[in-house]
GROMACS .gro file of C-alpha atoms in nm:
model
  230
    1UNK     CA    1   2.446   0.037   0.774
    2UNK     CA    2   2.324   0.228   0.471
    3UNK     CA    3   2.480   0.040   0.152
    4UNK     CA    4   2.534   0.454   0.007
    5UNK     CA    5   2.646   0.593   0.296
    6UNK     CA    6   3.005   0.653   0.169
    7UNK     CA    7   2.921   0.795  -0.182
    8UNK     CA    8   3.010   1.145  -0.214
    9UNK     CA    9   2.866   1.391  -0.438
   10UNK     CA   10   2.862   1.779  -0.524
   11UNK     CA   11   2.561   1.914  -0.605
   12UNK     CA   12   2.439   2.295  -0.682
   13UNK     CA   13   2.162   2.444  -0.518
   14UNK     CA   14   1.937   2.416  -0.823
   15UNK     CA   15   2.023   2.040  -0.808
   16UNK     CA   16   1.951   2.028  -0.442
   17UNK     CA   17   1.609   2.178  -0.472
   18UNK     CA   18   1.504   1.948  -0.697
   19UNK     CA   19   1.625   1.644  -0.504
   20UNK     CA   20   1.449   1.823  -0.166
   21UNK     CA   21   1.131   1.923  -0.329
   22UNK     CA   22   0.785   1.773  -0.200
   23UNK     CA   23   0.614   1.823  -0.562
   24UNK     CA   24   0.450   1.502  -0.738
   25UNK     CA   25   0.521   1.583  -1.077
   26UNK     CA   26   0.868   1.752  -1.145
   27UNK     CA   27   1.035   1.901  -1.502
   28UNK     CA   28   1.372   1.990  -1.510
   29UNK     CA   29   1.457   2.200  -1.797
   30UNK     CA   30   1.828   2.302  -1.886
   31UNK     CA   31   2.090   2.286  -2.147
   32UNK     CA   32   2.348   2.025  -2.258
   33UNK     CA   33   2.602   1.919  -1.944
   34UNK     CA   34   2.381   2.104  -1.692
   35UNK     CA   35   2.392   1.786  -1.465
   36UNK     CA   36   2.026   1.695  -1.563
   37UNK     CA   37   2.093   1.340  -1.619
   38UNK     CA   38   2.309   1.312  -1.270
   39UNK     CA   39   1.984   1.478  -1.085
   40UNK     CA   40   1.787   1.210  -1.251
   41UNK     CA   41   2.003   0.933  -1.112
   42UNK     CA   42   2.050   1.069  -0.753
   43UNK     CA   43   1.663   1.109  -0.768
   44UNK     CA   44   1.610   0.738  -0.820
   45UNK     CA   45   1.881   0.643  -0.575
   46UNK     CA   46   1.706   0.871  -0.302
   47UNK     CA   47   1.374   0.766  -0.312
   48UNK     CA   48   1.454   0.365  -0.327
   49UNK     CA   49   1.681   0.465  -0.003
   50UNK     CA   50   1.415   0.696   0.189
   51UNK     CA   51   1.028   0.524   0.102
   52UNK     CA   52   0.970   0.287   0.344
   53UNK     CA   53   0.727   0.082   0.115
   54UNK     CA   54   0.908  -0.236   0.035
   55UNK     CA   55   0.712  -0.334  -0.298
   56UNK     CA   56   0.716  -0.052  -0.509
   57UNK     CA   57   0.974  -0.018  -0.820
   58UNK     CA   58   1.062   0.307  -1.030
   59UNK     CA   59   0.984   0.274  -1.383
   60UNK     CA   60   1.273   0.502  -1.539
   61UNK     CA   61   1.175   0.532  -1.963
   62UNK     CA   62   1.416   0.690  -2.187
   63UNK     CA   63   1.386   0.720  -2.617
   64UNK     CA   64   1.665   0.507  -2.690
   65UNK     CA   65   1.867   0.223  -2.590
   66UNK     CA   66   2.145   0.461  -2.563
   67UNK     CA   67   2.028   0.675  -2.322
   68UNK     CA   68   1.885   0.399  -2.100
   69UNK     CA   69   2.229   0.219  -2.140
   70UNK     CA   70   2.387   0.573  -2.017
   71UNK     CA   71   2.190   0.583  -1.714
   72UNK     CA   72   2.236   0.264  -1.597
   73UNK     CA   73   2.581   0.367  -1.622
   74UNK     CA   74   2.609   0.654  -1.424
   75UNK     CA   75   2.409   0.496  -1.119
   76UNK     CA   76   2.667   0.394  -0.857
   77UNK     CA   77   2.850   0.076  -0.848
   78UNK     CA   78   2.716   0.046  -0.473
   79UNK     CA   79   2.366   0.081  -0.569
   80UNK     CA   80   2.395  -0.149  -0.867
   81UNK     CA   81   2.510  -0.463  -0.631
   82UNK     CA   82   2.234  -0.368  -0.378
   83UNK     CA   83   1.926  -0.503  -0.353
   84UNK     CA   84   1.759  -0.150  -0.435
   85UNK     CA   85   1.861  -0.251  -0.826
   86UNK     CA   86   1.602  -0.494  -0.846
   87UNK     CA   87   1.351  -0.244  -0.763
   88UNK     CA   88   1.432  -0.024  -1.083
   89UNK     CA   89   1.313  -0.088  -1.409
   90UNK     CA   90   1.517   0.120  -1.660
   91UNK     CA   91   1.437   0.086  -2.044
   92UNK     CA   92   1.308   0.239  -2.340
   93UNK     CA   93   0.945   0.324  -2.396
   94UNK     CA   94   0.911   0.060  -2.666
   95UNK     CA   95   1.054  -0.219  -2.459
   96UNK     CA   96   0.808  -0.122  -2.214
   97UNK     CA   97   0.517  -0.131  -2.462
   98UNK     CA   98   0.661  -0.445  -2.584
   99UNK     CA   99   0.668  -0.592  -2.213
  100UNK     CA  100   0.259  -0.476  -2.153
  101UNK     CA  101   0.202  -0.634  -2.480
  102UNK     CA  102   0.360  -0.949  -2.451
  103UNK     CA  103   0.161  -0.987  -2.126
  104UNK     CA  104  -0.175  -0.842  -2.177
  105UNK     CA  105  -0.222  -0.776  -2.532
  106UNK     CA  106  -0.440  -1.042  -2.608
  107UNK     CA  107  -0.732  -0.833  -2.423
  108UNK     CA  108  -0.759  -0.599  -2.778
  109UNK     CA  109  -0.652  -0.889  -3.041
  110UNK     CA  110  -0.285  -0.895  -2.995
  111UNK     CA  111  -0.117  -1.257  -2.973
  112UNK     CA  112   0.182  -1.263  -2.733
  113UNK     CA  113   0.384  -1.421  -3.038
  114UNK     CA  114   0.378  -1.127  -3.204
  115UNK     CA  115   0.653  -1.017  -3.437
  116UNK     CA  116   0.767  -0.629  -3.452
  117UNK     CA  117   0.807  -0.522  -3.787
  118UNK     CA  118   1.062  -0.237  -3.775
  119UNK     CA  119   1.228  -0.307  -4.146
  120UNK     CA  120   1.127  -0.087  -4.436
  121UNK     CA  121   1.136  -0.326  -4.662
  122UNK     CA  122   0.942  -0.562  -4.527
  123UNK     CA  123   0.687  -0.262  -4.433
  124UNK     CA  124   0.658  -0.175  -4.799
  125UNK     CA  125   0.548  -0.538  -4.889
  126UNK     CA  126   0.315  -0.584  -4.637
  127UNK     CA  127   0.150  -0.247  -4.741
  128UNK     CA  128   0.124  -0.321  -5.105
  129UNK     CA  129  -0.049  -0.708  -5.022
  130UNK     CA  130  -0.253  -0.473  -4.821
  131UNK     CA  131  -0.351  -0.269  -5.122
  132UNK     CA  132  -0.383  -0.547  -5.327
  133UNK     CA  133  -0.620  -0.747  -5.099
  134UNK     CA  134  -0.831  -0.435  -5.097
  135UNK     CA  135  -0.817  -0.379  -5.467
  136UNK     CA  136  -0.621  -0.075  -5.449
  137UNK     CA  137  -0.450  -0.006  -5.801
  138UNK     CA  138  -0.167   0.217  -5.883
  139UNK     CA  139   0.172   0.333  -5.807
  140UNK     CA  140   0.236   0.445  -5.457
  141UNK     CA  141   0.517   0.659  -5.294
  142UNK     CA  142   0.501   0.397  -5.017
  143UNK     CA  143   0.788   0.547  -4.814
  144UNK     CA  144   0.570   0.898  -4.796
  145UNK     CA  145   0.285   0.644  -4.701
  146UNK     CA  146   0.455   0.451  -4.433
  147UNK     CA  147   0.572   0.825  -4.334
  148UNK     CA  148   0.212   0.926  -4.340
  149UNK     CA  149   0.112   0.625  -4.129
  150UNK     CA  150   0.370   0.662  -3.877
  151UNK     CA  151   0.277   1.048  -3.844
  152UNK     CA  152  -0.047   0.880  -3.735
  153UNK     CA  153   0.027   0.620  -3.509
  154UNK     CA  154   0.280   0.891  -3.302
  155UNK     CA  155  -0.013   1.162  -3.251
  156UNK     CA  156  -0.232   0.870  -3.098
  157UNK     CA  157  -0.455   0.769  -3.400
  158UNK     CA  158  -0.573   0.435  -3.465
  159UNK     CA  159  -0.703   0.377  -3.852
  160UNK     CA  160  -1.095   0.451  -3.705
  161UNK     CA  161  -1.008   0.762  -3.561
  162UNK     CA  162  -0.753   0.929  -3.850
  163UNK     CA  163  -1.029   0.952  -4.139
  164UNK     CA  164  -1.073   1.325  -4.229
  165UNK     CA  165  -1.277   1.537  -4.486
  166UNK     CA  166  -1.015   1.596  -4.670
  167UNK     CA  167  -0.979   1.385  -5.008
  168UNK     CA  168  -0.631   1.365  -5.007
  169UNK     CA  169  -0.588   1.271  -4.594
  170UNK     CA  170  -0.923   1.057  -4.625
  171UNK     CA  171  -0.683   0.834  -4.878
  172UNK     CA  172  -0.419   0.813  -4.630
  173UNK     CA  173  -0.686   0.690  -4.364
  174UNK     CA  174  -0.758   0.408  -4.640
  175UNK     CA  175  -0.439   0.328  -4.696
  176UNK     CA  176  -0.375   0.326  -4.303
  177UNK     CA  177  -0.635   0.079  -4.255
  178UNK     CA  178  -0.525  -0.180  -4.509
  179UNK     CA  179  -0.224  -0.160  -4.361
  180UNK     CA  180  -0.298  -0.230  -4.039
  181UNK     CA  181  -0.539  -0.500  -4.170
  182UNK     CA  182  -0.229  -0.680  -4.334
  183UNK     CA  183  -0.019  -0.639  -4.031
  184UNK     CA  184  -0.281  -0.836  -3.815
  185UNK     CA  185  -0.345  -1.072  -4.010
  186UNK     CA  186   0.037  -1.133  -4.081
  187UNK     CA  187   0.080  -1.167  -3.653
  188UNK     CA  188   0.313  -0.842  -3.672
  189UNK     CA  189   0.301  -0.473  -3.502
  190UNK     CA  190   0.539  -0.184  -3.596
  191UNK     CA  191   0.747  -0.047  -3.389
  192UNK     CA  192   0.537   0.307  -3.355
  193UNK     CA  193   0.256   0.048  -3.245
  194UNK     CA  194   0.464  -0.047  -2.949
  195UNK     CA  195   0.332   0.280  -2.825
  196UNK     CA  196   0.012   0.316  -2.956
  197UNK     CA  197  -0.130  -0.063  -2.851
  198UNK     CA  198   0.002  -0.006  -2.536
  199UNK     CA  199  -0.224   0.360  -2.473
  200UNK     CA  200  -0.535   0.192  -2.669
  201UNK     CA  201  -0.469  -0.103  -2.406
  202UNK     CA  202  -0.439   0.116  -2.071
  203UNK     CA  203  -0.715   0.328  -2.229
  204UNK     CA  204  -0.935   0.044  -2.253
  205UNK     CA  205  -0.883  -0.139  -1.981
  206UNK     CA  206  -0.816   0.141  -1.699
  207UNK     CA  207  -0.820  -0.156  -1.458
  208UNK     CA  208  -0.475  -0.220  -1.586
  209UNK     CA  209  -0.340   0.083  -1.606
  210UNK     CA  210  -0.417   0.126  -1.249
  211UNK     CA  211  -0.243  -0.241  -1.196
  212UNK     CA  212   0.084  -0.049  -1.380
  213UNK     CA  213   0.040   0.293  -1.222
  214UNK     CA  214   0.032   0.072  -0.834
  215UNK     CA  215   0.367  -0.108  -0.947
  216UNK     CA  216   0.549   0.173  -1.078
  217UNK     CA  217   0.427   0.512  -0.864
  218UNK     CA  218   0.719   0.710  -0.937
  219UNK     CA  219   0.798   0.712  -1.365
  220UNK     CA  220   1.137   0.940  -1.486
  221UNK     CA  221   1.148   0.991  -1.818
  222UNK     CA  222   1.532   1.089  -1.943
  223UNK     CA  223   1.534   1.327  -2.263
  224UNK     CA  224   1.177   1.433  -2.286
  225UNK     CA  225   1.213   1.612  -2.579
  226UNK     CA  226   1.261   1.322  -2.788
  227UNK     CA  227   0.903   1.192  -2.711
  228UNK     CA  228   0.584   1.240  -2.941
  229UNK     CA  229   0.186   1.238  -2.823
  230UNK     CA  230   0.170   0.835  -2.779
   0.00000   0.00000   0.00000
């Protein structure tokens, strides 16, 4: 006996055709309490019921714990104590990146020890020893720089690929890679490198991304619009 047969829900046409539709890649675009989230969940529900494949999992990423804690949520209590739960790994992208890192980051330098450095504070200082170990003299804005830096690391660049021209964004480069210098050597990653490490690893090593992409063939991603390029 199916362990959902007796949940009951409503949906609109619009919701039905995107549960019924055959495409591989699917966006659903629509405003605030338009039942996006709930099409979301009944999608993940449906296709651990209906794929015969045993080994697979769904890799559902969201932007904050808050929306992953949501969706967990809303999936049925039935489907929650079944064995189909197992198969569904709902969390944020950074705990993902974190996960991938933890495992396989040593293949580009990245001890599984590593310590995430997500406090300002403590950003600023390890900038400025930065600086200092690289003779840099001078006052700094260093939030604007750490701003600068992140700005960076969310559009995908690593410190060898953000040097420009420009005098003023060539500086920021410089100051990028004595950052990331100090962070290394200090055993931490920020948190915007959760992201970035993680696409410079699959990018790298497309072996593994392959390894990722077999594990996880279907990958939801709740409120899109909060993402950036990494």
């Amino acid at each position: 006996m199916n362990v959902l047969a007796t949940k009951e829900i409503v949906l609109n046409s619009a919701q039905k055709a995107v549960l019924n539709s055959d495409e591989k890649r699917i966006l659903i675009l629509a405003g605030p309490g338009a039942g996006k989230t709930l099409v979301l969940k009944e999608w993940i529900e449906k296709i651990l019921l209906e794929d015969t494949r045993q080994s697979f999992k769904i890799l559902g990423l969201t932007f904050t714990n808050k929306a992953a804690e949501e969706m967990n949520a809303r999936l049925s209590q039935q489907f929650l104590e079944s064995p189909y739960s197992n198969r569904l790994n709902l969390i944020t992208f950074h705990s993902f990146g974190a996960r991938v890192l933890r495992q396989y980051g040593y293949y580009i330098g990245i001890q599984a020890n590593f310590k995430i450095c997500s406090n300002q504070e403590e950003q600023i200082e390890i900038l400025k020893v930065g600086l200092q170990k690289n003779n840099f003299e001078g006052t700094y804005n260093w939030k604007k720089c750490l701003n600068a830096i992140s700005s960076l690391k969310r559009a995908g660049y690593s410190p060898e690929e953000g040097a420009l021209e420009e005098e003023k964004l060539s500086l920021i480069n410089t100051i990028y890679k004595a950052y990331e210098k100090e962070l290394q050597s200090s055993g931490y990653i920020d948190f915007d490198d959760l992201l970035l490490k993680t696409y410079k690893l699959f990018k790298a090593y497309p072996a593994l991304a392959k390894h990722y992409q077999k594990i996880y063939p279907y990958i939801c991603v709740d409120e899109l619009q909060d993402t950036n390029a990494a």
